[in-house]
mmCIF file with all atom_site columns, C-alpha atoms in Angstrom:
data_model
loop_
_atom_site.group_PDB
_atom_site.id
_atom_site.type_symbol
_atom_site.label_atom_id
_atom_site.label_alt_id
_atom_site.label_comp_id
_atom_site.label_asym_id
_atom_site.label_entity_id
_atom_site.label_seq_id
_atom_site.pdbx_PDB_ins_code
_atom_site.Cartn_x
_atom_site.Cartn_y
_atom_site.Cartn_z
_atom_site.occupancy
_atom_site.B_iso_or_equiv
_atom_site.pdbx_formal_charge
_atom_site.auth_seq_id
_atom_site.auth_comp_id
_atom_site.auth_asym_id
_atom_site.auth_atom_id
_atom_site.pdbx_PDB_model_num
ATOM 1   C CA . MET A 1 1   ? -0.272  0.006  0.031   1.00 0.00 ? 12  MET A CA 1
ATOM 2   C CA . ARG A 1 2   ? 0.839   3.463  -0.925  1.00 0.00 ? 13  ARG A CA 1
ATOM 3   C CA . THR A 1 3   ? 1.755   5.282  2.348   1.00 0.00 ? 14  THR A CA 1
ATOM 4   C CA . LEU A 1 4   ? 0.468   9.940  2.553   1.00 0.00 ? 15  LEU A CA 1
ATOM 5   C CA . TYR A 1 5   ? 2.290   11.787 4.596   1.00 0.00 ? 16  TYR A CA 1
ATOM 6   C CA . LEU A 1 6   ? -1.113  14.039 5.405   1.00 0.00 ? 17  LEU A CA 1
ATOM 7   C CA . PHE A 1 7   ? -0.271  17.711 7.584   1.00 0.00 ? 18  PHE A CA 1
ATOM 8   C CA . GLY A 1 8   ? -1.755  20.442 8.250   1.00 0.00 ? 19  GLY A CA 1
ATOM 9   C CA . SER A 1 9   ? -1.519  23.702 10.287  1.00 0.00 ? 20  SER A CA 1
ATOM 10  C CA . ALA A 1 10  ? -4.363  25.225 12.331  1.00 0.00 ? 21  ALA A CA 1
ATOM 11  C CA . ALA A 1 11  ? -6.494  26.609 10.131  1.00 0.00 ? 22  ALA A CA 1
ATOM 12  C CA . PRO A 1 12  ? -10.021 26.073 9.854   1.00 0.00 ? 23  PRO A CA 1
ATOM 13  C CA . PRO A 1 13  ? -10.666 22.860 8.174   1.00 0.00 ? 24  PRO A CA 1
ATOM 14  C CA . VAL A 1 14  ? -7.929  20.808 9.737   1.00 0.00 ? 25  VAL A CA 1
ATOM 15  C CA . PHE A 1 15  ? -11.132 20.694 12.235  1.00 0.00 ? 26  PHE A CA 1
ATOM 16  C CA . GLU A 1 16  ? -12.136 18.095 8.710   1.00 0.00 ? 27  GLU A CA 1
ATOM 17  C CA . VAL A 1 17  ? -9.113  16.022 8.617   1.00 0.00 ? 28  VAL A CA 1
ATOM 18  C CA . ALA A 1 18  ? -10.668 13.066 9.875   1.00 0.00 ? 29  ALA A CA 1
ATOM 19  C CA . GLU A 1 19  ? -12.769 13.462 6.278   1.00 0.00 ? 30  GLU A CA 1
ATOM 20  C CA . ALA A 1 20  ? -9.956  13.622 4.482   1.00 0.00 ? 31  ALA A CA 1
ATOM 21  C CA . VAL A 1 21  ? -8.080  10.861 6.320   1.00 0.00 ? 32  VAL A CA 1
ATOM 22  C CA . GLU A 1 22  ? -10.941 8.377  5.085   1.00 0.00 ? 33  GLU A CA 1
ATOM 23  C CA . ASP A 1 23  ? -11.424 10.037 1.649   1.00 0.00 ? 34  ASP A CA 1
ATOM 24  C CA . ALA A 1 24  ? -7.291  9.235  1.236   1.00 0.00 ? 35  ALA A CA 1
ATOM 25  C CA . GLN A 1 25  ? -8.032  5.666  2.760   1.00 0.00 ? 36  GLN A CA 1
ATOM 26  C CA . ALA A 1 26  ? -10.423 5.046  0.261   1.00 0.00 ? 37  ALA A CA 1
ATOM 27  C CA . ARG A 1 27  ? -8.479  5.964  -2.619  1.00 0.00 ? 38  ARG A CA 1
ATOM 28  C CA . GLY A 1 28  ? -5.958  3.049  -1.200  1.00 0.00 ? 39  GLY A CA 1
ATOM 29  C CA . TRP A 1 29  ? -3.398  5.425  0.916   1.00 0.00 ? 40  TRP A CA 1
ATOM 30  C CA . ASP A 1 30  ? -2.427  4.541  4.316   1.00 0.00 ? 41  ASP A CA 1
ATOM 31  C CA . VAL A 1 31  ? -1.996  7.719  5.557   1.00 0.00 ? 42  VAL A CA 1
ATOM 32  C CA . CYS A 1 32  ? 0.236   9.133  8.598   1.00 0.00 ? 43  CYS A CA 1
ATOM 33  C CA . LEU A 1 33  ? -1.540  12.327 9.688   1.00 0.00 ? 44  LEU A CA 1
ATOM 34  C CA . GLY A 1 34  ? 1.342   15.682 11.078  1.00 0.00 ? 45  GLY A CA 1
ATOM 35  C CA . LEU A 1 35  ? -0.228  18.832 12.752  1.00 0.00 ? 46  LEU A CA 1
ATOM 36  C CA . THR A 1 36  ? 1.747   21.692 13.731  1.00 0.00 ? 47  THR A CA 1
ATOM 37  C CA . PRO A 1 37  ? 1.736   22.351 17.973  1.00 0.00 ? 48  PRO A CA 1
ATOM 38  C CA . THR A 1 38  ? -1.140  24.280 17.257  1.00 0.00 ? 49  THR A CA 1
ATOM 39  C CA . ALA A 1 39  ? -3.450  22.104 14.520  1.00 0.00 ? 50  ALA A CA 1
ATOM 40  C CA . ALA A 1 40  ? -2.478  19.519 17.122  1.00 0.00 ? 51  ALA A CA 1
ATOM 41  C CA . ARG A 1 41  ? -3.599  21.774 19.989  1.00 0.00 ? 52  ARG A CA 1
ATOM 42  C CA . TRP A 1 42  ? -6.859  22.387 18.437  1.00 0.00 ? 53  TRP A CA 1
ATOM 43  C CA . LEU A 1 43  ? -7.565  19.145 17.725  1.00 0.00 ? 54  LEU A CA 1
ATOM 44  C CA . GLU A 1 44  ? -5.911  17.799 21.102  1.00 0.00 ? 55  GLU A CA 1
ATOM 45  C CA . ALA A 1 45  ? -9.885  15.702 22.157  1.00 0.00 ? 56  ALA A CA 1
ATOM 46  C CA . ASP A 1 46  ? -9.305  13.980 18.844  1.00 0.00 ? 57  ASP A CA 1
ATOM 47  C CA . LEU A 1 47  ? -5.902  12.993 18.775  1.00 0.00 ? 58  LEU A CA 1
ATOM 48  C CA . PRO A 1 48  ? -6.738  9.473  19.988  1.00 0.00 ? 59  PRO A CA 1
ATOM 49  C CA . ALA A 1 49  ? -9.368  8.592  17.691  1.00 0.00 ? 60  ALA A CA 1
ATOM 50  C CA . LEU A 1 50  ? -7.212  10.030 15.013  1.00 0.00 ? 61  LEU A CA 1
ATOM 51  C CA . LYS A 1 51  ? -4.530  7.799  15.689  1.00 0.00 ? 62  LYS A CA 1
ATOM 52  C CA . GLU A 1 52  ? -6.732  4.666  15.656  1.00 0.00 ? 63  GLU A CA 1
ATOM 53  C CA . LEU A 1 53  ? -8.302  5.746  12.146  1.00 0.00 ? 64  LEU A CA 1
ATOM 54  C CA . THR A 1 54  ? -4.729  6.144  10.839  1.00 0.00 ? 65  THR A CA 1
ATOM 55  C CA . GLY A 1 55  ? -2.930  3.245  12.123  1.00 0.00 ? 66  GLY A CA 1
ATOM 56  C CA . HIS A 1 56  ? -0.001  5.492  13.419  1.00 0.00 ? 67  HIS A CA 1
ATOM 57  C CA . PRO A 1 57  ? 0.843   8.047  15.992  1.00 0.00 ? 68  PRO A CA 1
ATOM 58  C CA . VAL A 1 58  ? -0.273  12.065 14.854  1.00 0.00 ? 69  VAL A CA 1
ATOM 59  C CA . ARG A 1 59  ? 2.746   13.349 15.238  1.00 0.00 ? 70  ARG A CA 1
ATOM 60  C CA . SER A 1 60  ? 3.540   17.571 15.937  1.00 0.00 ? 71  SER A CA 1
ATOM 61  C CA . GLU A 1 61  ? 7.189   17.226 17.566  1.00 0.00 ? 72  GLU A CA 1
ATOM 62  C CA . TYR A 1 62  ? 10.392  15.794 16.250  1.00 0.00 ? 73  TYR A CA 1
ATOM 63  C CA . LYS A 1 63  ? 11.338  12.502 17.617  1.00 0.00 ? 74  LYS A CA 1
ATOM 64  C CA . VAL A 1 64  ? 14.676  12.767 19.752  1.00 0.00 ? 75  VAL A CA 1
ATOM 65  C CA . PRO A 1 65  ? 17.700  11.651 17.841  1.00 0.00 ? 76  PRO A CA 1
ATOM 66  C CA . GLY A 1 66  ? 18.174  8.138  17.563  1.00 0.00 ? 77  GLY A CA 1
ATOM 67  C CA . GLU A 1 67  ? 14.740  6.783  18.021  1.00 0.00 ? 78  GLU A CA 1
ATOM 68  C CA . PRO A 1 68  ? 13.521  4.505  15.647  1.00 0.00 ? 79  PRO A CA 1
ATOM 69  C CA . ASP A 1 69  ? 11.108  6.341  13.351  1.00 0.00 ? 80  ASP A CA 1
ATOM 70  C CA . VAL A 1 70  ? 7.058   5.317  13.921  1.00 0.00 ? 81  VAL A CA 1
ATOM 71  C CA . TRP A 1 71  ? 5.668   6.037  9.907   1.00 0.00 ? 82  TRP A CA 1
ATOM 72  C CA . PRO A 1 72  ? 6.900   4.203  6.815   1.00 0.00 ? 83  PRO A CA 1
ATOM 73  C CA . PRO A 1 73  ? 8.050   5.886  4.495   1.00 0.00 ? 84  PRO A CA 1
ATOM 74  C CA . ALA A 1 74  ? 6.817   8.350  2.014   1.00 0.00 ? 85  ALA A CA 1
ATOM 75  C CA . ASP A 1 75  ? 5.398   8.003  -0.948  1.00 0.00 ? 86  ASP A CA 1
ATOM 76  C CA . VAL A 1 76  ? 3.991   11.357 -1.310  1.00 0.00 ? 87  VAL A CA 1
ATOM 77  C CA . ILE A 1 77  ? 2.918   14.304 0.845   1.00 0.00 ? 88  ILE A CA 1
ATOM 78  C CA . LEU A 1 78  ? -0.073  16.516 1.369   1.00 0.00 ? 89  LEU A CA 1
ATOM 79  C CA . PHE A 1 79  ? 0.239   19.639 3.333   1.00 0.00 ? 90  PHE A CA 1
ATOM 80  C CA . ALA A 1 80  ? -3.144  21.124 3.490   1.00 0.00 ? 91  ALA A CA 1
ATOM 81  C CA . PRO A 1 81  ? -4.140  22.859 4.799   1.00 0.00 ? 92  PRO A CA 1
ATOM 82  C CA . ALA A 1 82  ? -0.967  24.856 4.443   1.00 0.00 ? 93  ALA A CA 1
ATOM 83  C CA . THR A 1 83  ? -1.712  28.483 6.974   1.00 0.00 ? 94  THR A CA 1
ATOM 84  C CA . PHE A 1 84  ? 0.121   32.019 5.493   1.00 0.00 ? 95  PHE A CA 1
ATOM 85  C CA . ASN A 1 85  ? 3.090   31.258 8.170   1.00 0.00 ? 96  ASN A CA 1
ATOM 86  C CA . THR A 1 86  ? 3.639   27.745 7.364   1.00 0.00 ? 97  THR A CA 1
ATOM 87  C CA . VAL A 1 87  ? 3.600   28.386 4.067   1.00 0.00 ? 98  VAL A CA 1
ATOM 88  C CA . ASN A 1 88  ? 6.426   31.373 4.388   1.00 0.00 ? 99  ASN A CA 1
ATOM 89  C CA . HIS A 1 89  ? 8.256   29.312 6.928   1.00 0.00 ? 100 HIS A CA 1
ATOM 90  C CA . TRP A 1 90  ? 8.167   26.308 4.669   1.00 0.00 ? 101 TRP A CA 1
ATOM 91  C CA . ALA A 1 91  ? 9.865   28.031 1.979   1.00 0.00 ? 102 ALA A CA 1
ATOM 92  C CA . LEU A 1 92  ? 12.298  30.166 3.750   1.00 0.00 ? 103 LEU A CA 1
ATOM 93  C CA . GLY A 1 93  ? 13.313  26.767 5.352   1.00 0.00 ? 104 GLY A CA 1
ATOM 94  C CA . LEU A 1 94  ? 12.927  28.004 8.645   1.00 0.00 ? 105 LEU A CA 1
ATOM 95  C CA . THR A 1 95  ? 12.174  23.869 9.781   1.00 0.00 ? 106 THR A CA 1
ATOM 96  C CA . ASP A 1 96  ? 11.326  24.706 14.155  1.00 0.00 ? 107 ASP A CA 1
ATOM 97  C CA . ARG A 1 97  ? 7.869   23.098 12.798  1.00 0.00 ? 108 ARG A CA 1
ATOM 98  C CA . PHE A 1 98  ? 8.406   18.994 12.633  1.00 0.00 ? 109 PHE A CA 1
ATOM 99  C CA . VAL A 1 99  ? 5.775   18.888 9.545   1.00 0.00 ? 110 VAL A CA 1
ATOM 100 C CA . VAL A 1 100 ? 7.373   21.617 7.805   1.00 0.00 ? 111 VAL A CA 1
ATOM 101 C CA . GLY A 1 101 ? 10.446  20.373 7.999   1.00 0.00 ? 112 GLY A CA 1
ATOM 102 C CA . VAL A 1 102 ? 9.882   17.333 6.622   1.00 0.00 ? 113 VAL A CA 1
ATOM 103 C CA . VAL A 1 103 ? 8.555   18.924 3.866   1.00 0.00 ? 114 VAL A CA 1
ATOM 104 C CA . ALA A 1 104 ? 11.665  20.984 3.886   1.00 0.00 ? 115 ALA A CA 1
ATOM 105 C CA . GLU A 1 105 ? 13.421  18.126 3.491   1.00 0.00 ? 116 GLU A CA 1
ATOM 106 C CA . GLY A 1 106 ? 11.228  15.792 1.410   1.00 0.00 ? 117 GLY A CA 1
ATOM 107 C CA . ILE A 1 107 ? 12.363  18.600 -1.633  1.00 0.00 ? 118 ILE A CA 1
ATOM 108 C CA . GLY A 1 108 ? 15.451  17.596 -1.015  1.00 0.00 ? 119 GLY A CA 1
ATOM 109 C CA . LYS A 1 109 ? 14.700  13.664 -1.489  1.00 0.00 ? 120 LYS A CA 1
ATOM 110 C CA . ARG A 1 110 ? 12.241  14.029 -3.726  1.00 0.00 ? 121 ARG A CA 1
ATOM 111 C CA . ILE A 1 111 ? 9.175   12.792 -2.628  1.00 0.00 ? 122 ILE A CA 1
ATOM 112 C CA . PRO A 1 112 ? 5.729   14.722 -4.455  1.00 0.00 ? 123 PRO A CA 1
ATOM 113 C CA . ILE A 1 113 ? 4.455   17.044 -2.084  1.00 0.00 ? 124 ILE A CA 1
ATOM 114 C CA . VAL A 1 114 ? 1.507   18.654 -2.621  1.00 0.00 ? 125 VAL A CA 1
ATOM 115 C CA . ALA A 1 115 ? 0.791   22.474 -1.268  1.00 0.00 ? 126 ALA A CA 1
ATOM 116 C CA . MET A 1 116 ? -3.268  23.658 -0.892  1.00 0.00 ? 127 MET A CA 1
ATOM 117 C CA . PRO A 1 117 ? -2.800  27.148 1.690   1.00 0.00 ? 128 PRO A CA 1
ATOM 118 C CA . CYS A 1 118 ? -5.405  27.853 3.236   1.00 0.00 ? 129 CYS A CA 1
ATOM 119 C CA . VAL A 1 119 ? -5.513  32.135 4.158   1.00 0.00 ? 130 VAL A CA 1
ATOM 120 C CA . ASN A 1 120 ? -7.639  34.740 3.664   1.00 0.00 ? 131 ASN A CA 1
ATOM 121 C CA . ALA A 1 121 ? -7.371  38.133 0.639   1.00 0.00 ? 132 ALA A CA 1
ATOM 122 C CA . ALA A 1 122 ? -5.646  40.564 3.344   1.00 0.00 ? 133 ALA A CA 1
ATOM 123 C CA . TYR A 1 123 ? -3.342  37.788 4.450   1.00 0.00 ? 134 TYR A CA 1
ATOM 124 C CA . VAL A 1 124 ? -2.207  36.980 0.186   1.00 0.00 ? 135 VAL A CA 1
ATOM 125 C CA . GLN A 1 125 ? -2.033  41.076 -0.041  1.00 0.00 ? 136 GLN A CA 1
ATOM 126 C CA . HIS A 1 126 ? 1.887   40.323 2.305   1.00 0.00 ? 137 HIS A CA 1
ATOM 127 C CA . PRO A 1 127 ? 4.088   40.672 -0.622  1.00 0.00 ? 138 PRO A CA 1
ATOM 128 C CA . ALA A 1 128 ? 5.925   37.487 1.172   1.00 0.00 ? 139 ALA A CA 1
ATOM 129 C CA . PHE A 1 129 ? 3.122   34.789 0.417   1.00 0.00 ? 140 PHE A CA 1
ATOM 130 C CA . ASP A 1 130 ? 3.551   34.687 -3.884  1.00 0.00 ? 141 ASP A CA 1
ATOM 131 C CA . ARG A 1 131 ? 7.168   35.004 -3.567  1.00 0.00 ? 142 ARG A CA 1
ATOM 132 C CA . SER A 1 132 ? 6.631   32.017 -1.123  1.00 0.00 ? 143 SER A CA 1
ATOM 133 C CA . VAL A 1 133 ? 4.634   29.785 -3.557  1.00 0.00 ? 144 VAL A CA 1
ATOM 134 C CA . GLU A 1 134 ? 6.541   30.780 -6.524  1.00 0.00 ? 145 GLU A CA 1
ATOM 135 C CA . THR A 1 135 ? 9.849   29.724 -4.379  1.00 0.00 ? 146 THR A CA 1
ATOM 136 C CA . LEU A 1 136 ? 7.546   26.261 -3.121  1.00 0.00 ? 147 LEU A CA 1
ATOM 137 C CA . ARG A 1 137 ? 6.521   25.751 -7.282  1.00 0.00 ? 148 ARG A CA 1
ATOM 138 C CA . GLY A 1 138 ? 10.095  26.080 -8.479  1.00 0.00 ? 149 GLY A CA 1
ATOM 139 C CA . ALA A 1 139 ? 11.814  24.068 -5.829  1.00 0.00 ? 150 ALA A CA 1
ATOM 140 C CA . GLY A 1 140 ? 8.745   21.270 -7.698  1.00 0.00 ? 151 GLY A CA 1
ATOM 141 C CA . VAL A 1 141 ? 5.747   21.363 -5.211  1.00 0.00 ? 152 VAL A CA 1
ATOM 142 C CA . THR A 1 142 ? 2.263   21.232 -6.894  1.00 0.00 ? 153 THR A CA 1
ATOM 143 C CA . VAL A 1 143 ? 0.939   24.581 -4.803  1.00 0.00 ? 154 VAL A CA 1
ATOM 144 C CA . LEU A 1 144 ? -2.773  24.088 -5.467  1.00 0.00 ? 155 LEU A CA 1
ATOM 145 C CA . TYR A 1 145 ? -3.935  27.840 -5.334  1.00 0.00 ? 156 TYR A CA 1
ATOM 146 C CA . GLY A 1 146 ? -5.539  30.087 -7.298  1.00 0.00 ? 157 GLY A CA 1
ATOM 147 C CA . GLU A 1 147 ? -8.016  29.023 -10.063 1.00 0.00 ? 158 GLU A CA 1
ATOM 148 C CA . ARG A 1 148 ? -7.484  25.506 -9.787  1.00 0.00 ? 159 ARG A CA 1
ATOM 149 C CA . GLY A 1 149 ? -7.062  25.211 -5.975  1.00 0.00 ? 160 GLY A CA 1
ATOM 150 C CA . PHE A 1 150 ? -7.552  27.285 -2.959  1.00 0.00 ? 161 PHE A CA 1
ATOM 151 C CA . VAL A 1 151 ? -8.961  31.359 -3.706  1.00 0.00 ? 162 VAL A CA 1
ATOM 152 C CA . PRO A 1 152 ? -8.645  33.265 -1.043  1.00 0.00 ? 163 PRO A CA 1
ATOM 153 C CA . ASN A 1 153 ? -11.454 34.213 1.040   1.00 0.00 ? 164 ASN A CA 1
ATOM 154 C CA . GLN A 1 154 ? -12.730 37.527 3.017   1.00 0.00 ? 165 GLN A CA 1
ATOM 155 C CA . PRO A 1 155 ? -11.548 37.714 6.696   1.00 0.00 ? 166 PRO A CA 1
ATOM 156 C CA . GLY A 1 156 ? -13.620 35.722 8.902   1.00 0.00 ? 167 GLY A CA 1
ATOM 157 C CA . GLU A 1 157 ? -15.756 34.333 5.389   1.00 0.00 ? 168 GLU A CA 1
ATOM 158 C CA . ARG A 1 158 ? -16.311 30.542 4.811   1.00 0.00 ? 169 ARG A CA 1
ATOM 159 C CA . ARG A 1 159 ? -16.320 28.627 2.233   1.00 0.00 ? 170 ARG A CA 1
ATOM 160 C CA . PRO A 1 160 ? -15.478 24.743 1.898   1.00 0.00 ? 171 PRO A CA 1
ATOM 161 C CA . TYR A 1 161 ? -12.433 23.637 1.854   1.00 0.00 ? 172 TYR A CA 1
ATOM 162 C CA . PRO A 1 162 ? -11.326 22.343 -1.624  1.00 0.00 ? 173 PRO A CA 1
ATOM 163 C CA . TRP A 1 163 ? -9.969  18.912 -0.327  1.00 0.00 ? 174 TRP A CA 1
ATOM 164 C CA . HIS A 1 164 ? -10.777 16.972 -2.797  1.00 0.00 ? 175 HIS A CA 1
ATOM 165 C CA . LEU A 1 165 ? -9.137  18.578 -5.444  1.00 0.00 ? 176 LEU A CA 1
ATOM 166 C CA . ALA A 1 166 ? -6.181  18.238 -3.176  1.00 0.00 ? 177 ALA A CA 1
ATOM 167 C CA . LEU A 1 167 ? -6.311  14.434 -2.528  1.00 0.00 ? 178 LEU A CA 1
ATOM 168 C CA . ASP A 1 168 ? -6.989  14.573 -7.041  1.00 0.00 ? 179 ASP A CA 1
ATOM 169 C CA . ALA A 1 169 ? -3.296  16.166 -6.787  1.00 0.00 ? 180 ALA A CA 1
ATOM 170 C CA . VAL A 1 170 ? -2.251  13.544 -4.654  1.00 0.00 ? 181 VAL A CA 1
ATOM 171 C CA . THR A 1 171 ? -3.052  10.822 -7.122  1.00 0.00 ? 182 THR A CA 1
ATOM 172 C CA . THR A 1 172 ? -1.624  12.597 -10.263 1.00 0.00 ? 183 THR A CA 1
ATOM 173 C CA . THR A 1 173 ? 1.473   14.152 -8.768  1.00 0.00 ? 184 THR A CA 1
ATOM 174 C CA . ALA A 1 174 ? 2.023   10.509 -7.018  1.00 0.00 ? 185 ALA A CA 1
ATOM 175 C CA . ARG A 1 175 ? 2.345   9.206  -10.948 1.00 0.00 ? 186 ARG A CA 1
ATOM 176 C CA . HIS A 1 176 ? 4.153   12.171 -12.628 1.00 0.00 ? 187 HIS A CA 1
ATOM 177 C CA . PRO A 1 177 ? 5.617   14.462 -9.812  1.00 0.00 ? 188 PRO A CA 1
ATOM 178 C CA . GLU A 1 178 ? 7.271   18.054 -11.183 1.00 0.00 ? 189 GLU A CA 1
ATOM 179 C CA . PRO A 1 179 ? 10.871  18.439 -11.484 1.00 0.00 ? 190 PRO A CA 1
ATOM 180 C CA . PRO A 1 180 ? 11.984  21.654 -9.273  1.00 0.00 ? 191 PRO A CA 1
ATOM 181 C CA . ALA A 1 181 ? 12.249  24.227 -11.687 1.00 0.00 ? 192 ALA A CA 1
ATOM 182 C CA . GLY A 1 182 ? 15.856  24.426 -14.126 1.00 0.00 ? 193 GLY A CA 1
ATOM 183 C CA . ALA A 1 183 ? 15.679  20.249 -13.815 1.00 0.00 ? 194 ALA A CA 1
#
């Protein structure tokens, strides 16, 4: 069975992660769930059920050096929802968060990676965001942002998060990973 690392940061769609896990499993993926520390705190009461659902520990912290890895190797990684903070940290190579460290290293390991932001229209006005999206795309990450992905909403506005687009892209990207720009 192919392994999907599903990573999420603290944006409202993270509360729907169990449904995303079930959808991915129905598509044939063994899912390992990783969360930013804040997302893990938001889902704290659900973590035992998420561990049972995935069959793997839910991780939000780095393991101690020398400890065995509790997850199988990833065939593909999906980072959704990816917040403004997460996208910018990742593009800058700031790996103080476990999930950001894994995707940053995943670029170098050439693991196919899909990211779908969840940011509002005010955040995307900051010039760092577009630069970060372009940096990640240039590194070979499939970033689902804009017309065929996540379209920013107004601050405080809630629209359905397009999980299906992210999971469709996982399947496509796992078969045909995007090479980094210039490769």
